[in-house]
Amino acid sequence: MTALQERARRDVIALREPPSTDASAEPSDASRLVVDALAPGREVGSPGRAHLSGADRVPPADRPAVVTPACRPEPTASRATGRTGGRPLAHWPVHAEQFPVPGIGAAALAGRLESAVVADADDVELLGLVVGWQQLIGLAVAAQASVVRELLARGHGLWGDLPQEVAAALAWTRTAAQMMVARAGSLGDHPALDEALRSGAMDVRKVDLVLDEVAALVVGTDELPDRDSVGRATEQVVAMAAESASDLTPTQLRRTVRREVLAVDPAATRARAAQARARRCVRVDWAPDGMAWVSAFLTAPDAMVVRTVLDAATDVTDLVDDRTRDQRRADLFVALFRDIADSGVLPCGERLPTRQRTRPHIQVTVAATTLLGLDDNPAELAGHGPIPAETARLIASDGTWRRLLTDPADGTLLERSSRAYRPGAVLGAHVIARDVTCTFPGCVRPAGTSELDHIAPYRATATGGDVGPPQTTASNLHAVCKRHHDLKTQGLWKVTRDLPGGGTAWTSQLGITYVTHPQPVLATPRAWQHAPRTHHPPDDAPPPF
């Protein structure tokens, strides 16, 4: 036993002795150390479990005292005020409440958390509040999931379209909404996960990773020949995960669940590999300052081919080239695709497919005054958003210019039309530049990779032309991605033109209407950007000025 531990043991014994009858006697420094260690309303020997105190009192004499002075600095004590660690000795926790609170409802938990006076809480109590609010988030997610399951149970033909309803209502992407709907169904299938989420033992991230790992348990292996065996194995793994999740980080939990999955079904490794290969993809994520990330999810051998080529091609010594190795790798990566875009020919020898009767290209909308260097207003890169004027000038220096006519009042494009069913290149480019993205609420698929759809169906004559006034007009056309075009074609969503505002109105099966408006071609400069500079006449008076 170390000297520090021996001192702590003596201090605990001294604290348990009957109090002195001498009112003038002052507590020893050692006893103050033990009292302060107990005062904040937590068991020192139980890290990771914070408590929120209610009313205050002196801790009972029979309370177990476990002191670890090495983990807590010795407090300063004021003999004049009887305070230890800044807290009055007569105001200690009476009911040390532990978070998370099992078996509590969202309303009751919210009431307790809302009633806490944050400014009066010590650090440990504040940490307890953080844990409590996290539990409330889990309760809210579980309650929301039960509502989603009720929508699914009612049917109304929403099963395939419910993620889209949710995405529009919350202004989410369809992918995020699909994850939420799938999670809701899984929480109903696995009550242990639902209870762990409500009790605060798990958060949403842990729930999702458990569901991702158990997805490797599939029918058809020697250990899991039928659906019943898969169900039993899944419940076994889920129950284990729900029980141990509170003490594990997400990474630790994933590894634990994966080991359990492999123990239940060794063939799950092959299933996981097949699932992973099926998810291979390339993504582009926009970054600030006119930059972006290109991420590829590949098999390990394919990734090594990419890395080996990039390393070999940039492993050169050039005294003239002052680029870093990373910069050379990035430039080579872009050059491979730039050559394909310029030639229009794929490495296999086939030509690049056209879109809207034009070869794939990038589109930048920039004011003529910005191109001429008269101002530095931002430009618009289709599919990305605003980019700095300097970047736009660099692109324009090696591009083909096309004039767009805009309304000077609001920056929207002026009307163009055609009597043919398919819009011409000029009209198509006009609609793409106006809509920027798919017009479905929340969809960010670039208009250039979307389809051009007639809002009011095109009515053709026997000779192939349209009837009456032109129907292939900018006001009757909108850009819509394939997925959302199918929703309209199948009658799941109805589309109309919101004429007063010029927007596109989408109405769901539930009768809820969402309107998206065309974006101005360019951002309107603020008034202060055009304010004339104030020139003060020189002051001819002698210094100081």
XYZ file of C-alpha atoms in Angstrom:
545
model
C 0.000 0.000 0.000
C 1.399 3.367 -0.965
C 1.688 6.242 1.485
C -1.085 8.077 -0.372
C -3.432 5.074 -0.136
C -2.619 4.617 3.570
C -3.420 8.276 4.182
C -6.747 7.892 2.390
C -7.583 4.815 4.497
C -6.884 6.722 7.744
C -8.963 9.623 6.495
C -11.949 7.352 5.877
C -11.635 5.862 9.370
C -11.426 9.347 10.873
C -14.561 10.404 9.011
C -16.548 7.436 10.387
C -15.597 8.135 14.023
C -18.242 9.860 16.196
C -18.100 13.624 15.830
C -16.297 15.613 18.484
C -18.435 17.179 21.225
C -16.170 20.195 21.186
C -17.996 22.721 19.021
C -14.818 24.728 18.615
C -12.939 21.800 17.159
C -12.202 22.210 13.485
C -12.051 19.364 11.000
C -8.650 18.210 9.969
C -7.348 18.848 6.498
C -7.494 15.093 5.911
C -11.193 14.835 6.748
C -11.915 17.755 4.455
C -10.312 15.803 1.627
C -12.681 12.878 2.138
C -15.765 15.064 2.529
C -15.042 16.969 -0.666
C -14.527 13.762 -2.590
C -18.069 12.726 -1.671
C -19.700 16.132 -1.920
C -20.241 16.555 -5.696
C -22.927 13.858 -5.676
C -21.107 10.953 -7.262
C -19.428 7.736 -6.266
C -15.776 8.352 -6.947
C -15.179 4.702 -7.639
C -17.784 4.684 -10.426
C -16.378 6.746 -13.303
C -18.455 7.198 -16.395
C -21.724 7.503 -14.433
C -22.551 11.105 -13.642
C -25.248 12.231 -11.212
C -27.501 15.255 -11.065
C -28.258 16.284 -7.512
C -31.597 17.375 -6.101
C -31.798 19.152 -2.729
C -28.633 19.159 -0.635
C -27.667 17.539 2.621
C -24.656 16.261 4.553
C -23.893 12.692 3.425
C -24.919 10.042 5.965
C -22.243 8.611 8.208
C -22.928 5.072 7.016
C -22.358 5.894 3.360
C -19.442 3.926 1.926
C -16.492 6.184 1.358
C -14.194 5.332 -1.521
C -11.537 7.930 -2.123
C -9.015 8.075 -4.939
C -6.982 11.215 -4.202
C -4.622 10.500 -7.100
C -7.514 11.070 -9.503
C -8.712 14.299 -7.905
C -6.615 17.290 -6.787
C -6.803 18.186 -3.108
C -9.355 20.998 -2.719
C -8.765 24.280 -1.055
C -10.738 24.790 2.158
C -11.894 27.958 3.829
C -12.095 27.631 7.623
C -13.874 30.937 7.929
C -16.838 29.985 5.730
C -16.857 26.228 6.173
C -16.804 25.746 2.378
C -14.937 22.991 0.619
C -14.292 23.140 -3.098
C -16.554 26.198 -3.383
C -19.738 24.441 -2.078
C -21.305 25.218 1.359
C -20.966 22.211 3.666
C -24.662 22.508 4.559
C -25.765 22.203 0.900
C -24.801 18.825 -0.455
C -26.851 16.546 -2.705
C -29.769 14.759 -1.051
C -30.874 12.636 -3.998
C -28.024 12.057 -6.403
C -29.901 11.248 -9.618
C -28.087 9.106 -12.141
C -28.360 9.592 -15.868
C -29.495 7.906 -18.001
C -32.747 7.153 -16.146
C -34.182 3.716 -16.973
C -37.884 3.323 -17.646
C -38.649 7.027 -17.953
C -40.813 8.670 -20.588
C -39.733 11.500 -22.847
C -42.028 14.080 -21.224
C -40.899 13.241 -17.688
C -37.231 13.242 -18.645
C -37.582 16.513 -20.528
C -39.230 18.059 -17.467
C -36.357 17.056 -15.206
C -33.753 18.303 -17.640
C -35.551 21.584 -18.290
C -35.886 22.261 -14.549
C -32.149 21.936 -13.941
C -30.387 25.219 -13.250
C -27.297 24.879 -15.406
C -25.507 27.867 -13.908
C -25.738 26.359 -10.403
C -24.538 22.873 -11.379
C -20.981 21.714 -10.871
C -18.967 20.033 -13.615
C -20.054 16.506 -12.714
C -23.708 17.516 -12.670
C -23.311 19.234 -16.038
C -21.868 16.030 -17.465
C -24.892 14.217 -16.080
C -27.136 16.657 -17.906
C -25.276 15.959 -21.154
C -25.970 12.241 -20.668
C -29.599 12.990 -19.832
C -30.154 15.070 -22.950
C -28.554 12.311 -25.030
C -31.050 9.853 -23.581
C -33.861 12.247 -24.493
C -32.601 12.246 -28.093
C -32.800 8.451 -28.090
C -36.325 8.566 -26.667
C -37.348 11.017 -29.380
C -35.864 8.848 -32.147
C -37.611 5.745 -30.783
C -40.930 7.586 -30.510
C -40.538 8.956 -34.035
C -39.821 5.426 -35.260
C -43.071 4.174 -33.739
C -44.961 6.831 -35.723
C -43.210 5.758 -38.930
C -44.191 2.144 -38.245
C -47.801 3.252 -37.819
C -47.659 4.913 -41.237
C -46.259 1.715 -42.696
C -48.948 -0.369 -41.005
C -51.728 1.791 -42.408
C -50.483 1.179 -45.922
C -52.234 3.600 -48.293
C -49.722 2.475 -50.909
C -46.981 4.402 -49.105
C -44.507 1.570 -48.492
C -42.444 2.245 -51.579
C -43.002 5.998 -51.457
C -42.857 6.708 -47.712
C -39.138 7.603 -47.755
C -39.929 10.214 -50.390
C -42.795 11.622 -48.296
C -40.468 11.854 -45.300
C -37.672 13.404 -47.358
C -39.978 16.129 -48.666
C -41.504 16.832 -45.247
C -38.127 17.131 -43.501
C -36.166 18.601 -46.434
C -33.876 15.563 -46.311
C -32.261 13.554 -49.054
C -34.020 10.346 -50.036
C -31.064 8.333 -48.767
C -31.341 9.812 -45.270
C -35.104 9.259 -45.255
C -34.679 5.654 -46.397
C -32.271 5.023 -43.532
C -34.752 6.464 -41.046
C -37.668 4.384 -42.374
C -35.553 1.211 -42.433
C -34.340 1.890 -38.876
C -37.925 2.348 -37.710
C -38.892 -1.049 -39.089
C -35.845 -2.706 -37.525
C -36.558 -1.202 -34.096
C -40.003 -2.774 -34.288
C -38.460 -6.127 -35.218
C -35.887 -5.976 -32.407
C -37.447 -4.776 -29.120
C -34.088 -5.100 -27.345
C -32.629 -2.390 -29.579
C -35.680 -0.188 -29.090
C -35.431 -0.494 -25.309
C -31.668 0.169 -25.341
C -32.257 3.332 -27.369
C -34.986 4.542 -25.012
C -32.972 3.781 -21.879
C -29.900 5.637 -23.079
C -27.751 2.510 -23.325
C -27.408 3.078 -27.079
C -27.577 6.064 -29.383
C -28.692 6.168 -33.002
C -25.186 5.607 -34.340
C -24.767 2.422 -32.313
C -28.191 1.155 -33.363
C -27.317 1.682 -37.026
C -23.980 -0.094 -36.828
C -25.522 -3.096 -35.048
C -28.146 -3.364 -37.792
C -25.406 -3.058 -40.417
C -23.378 -5.881 -38.884
C -26.266 -8.339 -38.396
C -27.248 -7.808 -42.041
C -24.439 -10.266 -42.837
C -26.568 -13.086 -41.390
C -28.305 -14.408 -44.505
C -30.251 -17.522 -45.418
C -28.517 -20.361 -47.229
C -25.401 -21.188 -45.218
C -24.800 -24.467 -43.380
C -25.389 -22.806 -40.011
C -28.424 -20.789 -41.165
C -30.398 -22.909 -43.622
C -33.753 -21.125 -43.214
C -35.325 -17.836 -42.144
C -36.170 -19.065 -38.656
C -32.536 -19.880 -37.916
C -31.483 -16.468 -39.239
C -34.081 -14.805 -37.014
C -32.905 -16.647 -33.910
C -29.262 -15.899 -34.635
C -30.021 -12.233 -35.266
C -31.941 -11.897 -32.000
C -29.061 -13.547 -30.136
C -26.546 -11.063 -31.522
C -28.857 -8.072 -31.033
C -29.544 -9.005 -27.402
C -25.812 -9.240 -26.704
C -25.189 -5.887 -28.380
C -27.982 -4.140 -26.475
C -26.648 -5.451 -23.175
C -23.030 -4.421 -23.705
C -23.403 -1.243 -25.790
C -23.384 1.244 -22.913
C -19.774 0.429 -21.994
C -18.380 0.326 -25.541
C -17.450 2.980 -28.059
C -18.987 2.608 -31.528
C -15.761 1.096 -32.875
C -15.520 -1.365 -29.980
C -19.186 -2.270 -30.360
C -18.797 -2.919 -34.088
C -15.867 -5.253 -33.475
C -17.729 -7.061 -30.704
C -20.843 -7.550 -32.822
C -18.791 -8.682 -35.808
C -17.042 -11.313 -33.698
C -20.426 -12.522 -32.463
C -21.783 -12.672 -36.016
C -18.814 -14.750 -37.162
C -19.198 -17.039 -34.152
C -22.842 -17.655 -35.037
C -22.191 -18.056 -38.765
C -18.594 -18.299 -40.039
C -19.922 -17.965 -43.597
C -21.001 -14.414 -42.766
C -17.557 -13.244 -43.878
C -18.349 -14.222 -47.454
C -21.743 -12.555 -47.222
C -20.203 -9.344 -45.932
C -17.628 -9.347 -48.719
C -20.350 -9.767 -51.340
C -22.422 -6.979 -49.779
C -19.406 -4.691 -49.683
C -18.531 -5.340 -53.333
C -22.104 -4.549 -54.299
C -21.766 -1.131 -52.631
C -18.715 -0.026 -54.626
C -19.165 3.533 -55.810
C -17.556 6.897 -56.532
C -18.836 10.002 -54.777
C -18.211 13.703 -55.167
C -18.632 15.802 -52.020
C -18.362 19.558 -52.218
C -15.913 21.417 -50.028
C -15.455 25.137 -49.304
C -13.288 27.518 -51.334
C -14.198 26.062 -54.724
C -12.852 22.606 -53.880
C -14.363 19.117 -53.724
C -13.576 15.588 -52.551
C -13.733 12.614 -54.930
C -14.055 9.387 -52.925
C -14.018 5.873 -54.362
C -15.204 2.783 -52.475
C -13.402 -0.076 -54.225
C -12.219 -3.592 -53.606
C -8.782 -3.631 -52.024
C -7.041 -5.031 -55.157
C -8.631 -2.391 -57.391
C -7.657 0.345 -54.951
C -4.058 -0.877 -55.019
C -4.065 -0.674 -58.833
C -5.152 2.973 -58.611
C -2.579 3.762 -55.956
C 0.245 1.975 -57.761
C -0.390 3.838 -61.016
C -0.673 7.216 -59.290
C 2.513 6.602 -57.325
C 4.490 5.366 -60.319
C 3.355 8.149 -62.642
C 4.227 10.864 -60.143
C 7.424 9.319 -58.787
C 9.643 11.524 -60.922
C 12.283 14.096 -60.207
C 11.756 17.327 -62.100
C 13.674 20.377 -60.996
C 11.305 22.613 -62.958
C 8.110 21.136 -61.483
C 7.671 22.589 -58.001
C 4.392 20.767 -57.276
C 4.231 18.462 -54.285
C 3.721 14.739 -54.748
C 0.099 15.044 -53.605
C -0.507 17.874 -56.061
C 0.953 15.840 -58.939
C -1.235 12.866 -58.012
C -4.347 15.057 -57.949
C -3.496 16.673 -61.298
C -2.854 13.290 -62.922
C -6.173 11.990 -61.613
C -8.020 14.924 -63.200
C -6.030 14.675 -66.446
C -7.260 11.118 -67.024
C -10.873 12.284 -67.068
C -10.166 15.560 -68.829
C -8.705 13.640 -71.779
C -11.881 11.541 -71.993
C -14.069 14.646 -71.813
C -12.056 16.420 -74.523
C -11.926 13.450 -76.900
C -15.399 12.124 -76.183
C -14.003 8.583 -76.309
C -13.864 6.094 -73.428
C -10.776 3.893 -72.847
C -12.744 0.928 -74.258
C -13.115 2.795 -77.559
C -16.798 3.660 -77.227
C -17.950 7.250 -77.455
C -19.322 9.136 -74.487
C -23.141 9.184 -74.511
C -24.709 12.592 -75.061
C -26.999 14.353 -72.619
C -29.676 16.716 -73.832
C -28.104 16.399 -77.311
C -24.733 17.621 -76.101
C -21.580 15.918 -74.950
C -21.007 15.844 -71.194
C -19.556 19.150 -70.092
C -19.346 21.468 -67.128
C -21.399 24.637 -67.102
C -20.413 27.849 -65.378
C -22.718 30.851 -65.345
C -20.884 34.119 -64.869
C -21.733 37.754 -65.471
C -20.063 39.440 -68.421
C -18.855 42.205 -66.113
C -17.128 39.592 -63.954
C -15.437 38.007 -66.977
C -14.149 41.424 -67.999
C -12.748 42.006 -64.525
C -15.076 44.904 -63.741
C -16.301 43.181 -60.573
C -15.662 40.030 -58.552
C -19.206 38.718 -58.168
C -19.333 34.940 -57.640
C -20.215 32.655 -60.537
C -22.351 29.501 -60.477
C -20.908 26.069 -61.254
C -23.818 23.807 -62.236
C -24.189 20.946 -59.781
C -21.910 22.567 -57.222
C -22.975 26.112 -56.435
C -21.172 29.433 -56.183
C -17.484 29.626 -57.033
C -15.059 32.565 -56.785
C -14.798 34.945 -59.731
C -11.132 34.048 -60.249
C -12.001 30.359 -60.688
C -14.766 31.251 -63.155
C -12.381 33.344 -65.264
C -9.902 30.456 -65.341
C -12.579 28.070 -66.639
C -13.910 30.607 -69.148
C -10.456 31.171 -70.598
C -10.542 27.659 -72.072
C -14.265 27.221 -72.719
C -17.029 27.973 -75.186
C -19.205 30.948 -74.316
C -22.975 30.950 -74.698
C -25.132 33.980 -73.937
C -28.129 33.678 -71.587
C -30.804 36.376 -71.516
C -32.022 37.160 -68.011
C -34.658 39.346 -66.449
C -32.697 42.262 -64.964
C -35.249 42.572 -62.155
C -34.838 39.147 -60.557
C -32.088 37.380 -62.524
C -34.347 34.610 -63.896
C -33.972 33.422 -67.476
C -36.304 34.794 -70.147
C -38.770 32.555 -71.996
C -37.849 30.377 -74.956
C -40.098 27.878 -76.754
C -40.315 25.204 -79.464
C -43.142 23.399 -81.249
C -41.262 20.086 -81.332
C -41.610 17.466 -78.580
C -37.928 17.462 -77.758
C -36.469 20.818 -76.800
C -33.601 22.008 -78.916
C -30.109 22.449 -77.560
C -30.681 26.141 -76.812
C -34.013 25.633 -75.017
C -32.690 22.594 -73.157
C -29.641 24.496 -71.992
C -31.933 27.346 -70.959
C -34.058 25.081 -68.701
C -30.982 23.397 -67.236
C -29.406 26.752 -66.418
C -32.647 27.980 -64.840
C -33.452 24.954 -62.678
C -29.836 24.129 -61.694
C -31.014 20.905 -60.002
C -33.933 18.483 -60.167
C -37.065 20.409 -59.167
C -38.274 17.792 -56.657
C -38.154 19.216 -53.120
C -34.732 18.663 -51.600
C -33.225 16.860 -54.602
C -29.757 18.104 -55.527
C -29.198 15.996 -58.643
C -27.743 18.436 -61.214
C -30.188 19.490 -63.904
C -27.609 18.613 -66.547
C -27.798 14.929 -65.560
C -31.593 14.973 -65.220
C -34.412 14.571 -67.734
C -36.446 17.413 -69.247
C -40.114 16.726 -68.577
C -43.303 18.376 -69.840
C -45.255 19.427 -66.743
C -48.531 19.367 -68.701
C -48.295 16.242 -70.892
C -47.422 16.919 -74.508
C -50.387 16.469 -76.881
C -49.298 15.596 -80.407
C -51.305 15.695 -83.644
C -51.390 12.975 -86.262
C -48.600 14.742 -88.116
C -46.401 14.779 -85.046
C -46.617 18.479 -84.214
C -48.196 19.992 -81.129
C -51.709 21.382 -80.851
C -52.415 25.075 -80.415
C -49.829 27.217 -78.644
C -46.325 25.807 -78.237
C -46.151 23.198 -75.476
C -42.400 22.705 -75.388
C -41.723 25.936 -73.578
C -39.529 26.895 -70.692
C -42.617 27.400 -68.513
C -43.889 23.881 -69.305
C -40.514 22.180 -68.960
C -38.574 21.350 -65.842
C -35.514 19.305 -65.012
C -36.273 16.155 -63.028
C -34.058 13.189 -62.208
C -35.053 9.686 -63.321
C -36.297 8.596 -59.891
C -38.596 11.577 -59.414
C -39.690 11.537 -63.049
C -40.904 7.973 -62.441
C -42.878 9.127 -59.383
C -44.713 11.610 -61.605
C -45.241 9.114 -64.434
C -46.650 6.503 -62.022
C -49.087 9.039 -60.596
C -47.598 8.891 -57.101
C -46.863 12.631 -57.200
C -48.583 15.337 -59.243
C -46.714 18.286 -60.734
C -48.077 21.696 -61.688
C -46.516 25.038 -62.494
C -46.957 27.584 -59.720
C -47.525 30.449 -62.146
C -47.649 33.399 -59.701
C -44.204 32.575 -58.348
C -42.826 30.697 -61.333
C -42.102 27.663 -59.178
C -42.777 23.964 -59.629
C -45.447 22.518 -57.312
C -45.195 18.848 -56.279
C -48.204 17.265 -54.517
C -47.797 13.929 -52.711
C -50.288 11.107 -52.184
C -51.117 12.613 -48.803
C -52.178 15.841 -50.488
C -49.225 17.882 -49.213
C -47.860 20.372 -51.748
C -44.260 21.560 -51.902
C -43.153 24.362 -54.210
C -39.610 24.850 -55.479
C -38.717 28.101 -57.198
C -36.187 28.668 -59.979
C -32.938 30.015 -58.695
C -31.573 33.292 -59.999
C -28.862 32.641 -62.534
C -26.434 34.710 -60.501
C -26.481 36.076 -57.008
C -27.649 39.667 -56.862
C -24.842 41.900 -55.581
C -25.623 43.616 -52.316
C -26.194 47.352 -52.279
C -23.053 47.971 -50.277
C -20.986 46.378 -53.031
C -22.004 49.180 -55.391
C -21.689 52.038 -52.941
C -19.272 54.648 -54.321
C -16.063 55.002 -52.440
C -15.788 58.118 -50.342
C -12.806 60.247 -51.303
C -11.789 62.805 -48.703
C -9.857 65.847 -49.860
C -6.304 65.965 -48.597
C -5.828 67.723 -45.290
C -3.303 70.525 -45.784
C -3.155 71.411 -42.100
C 0.104 70.722 -40.252
C 0.339 67.513 -38.198
C -0.990 66.006 -36.030
C -3.884 65.279 -38.409
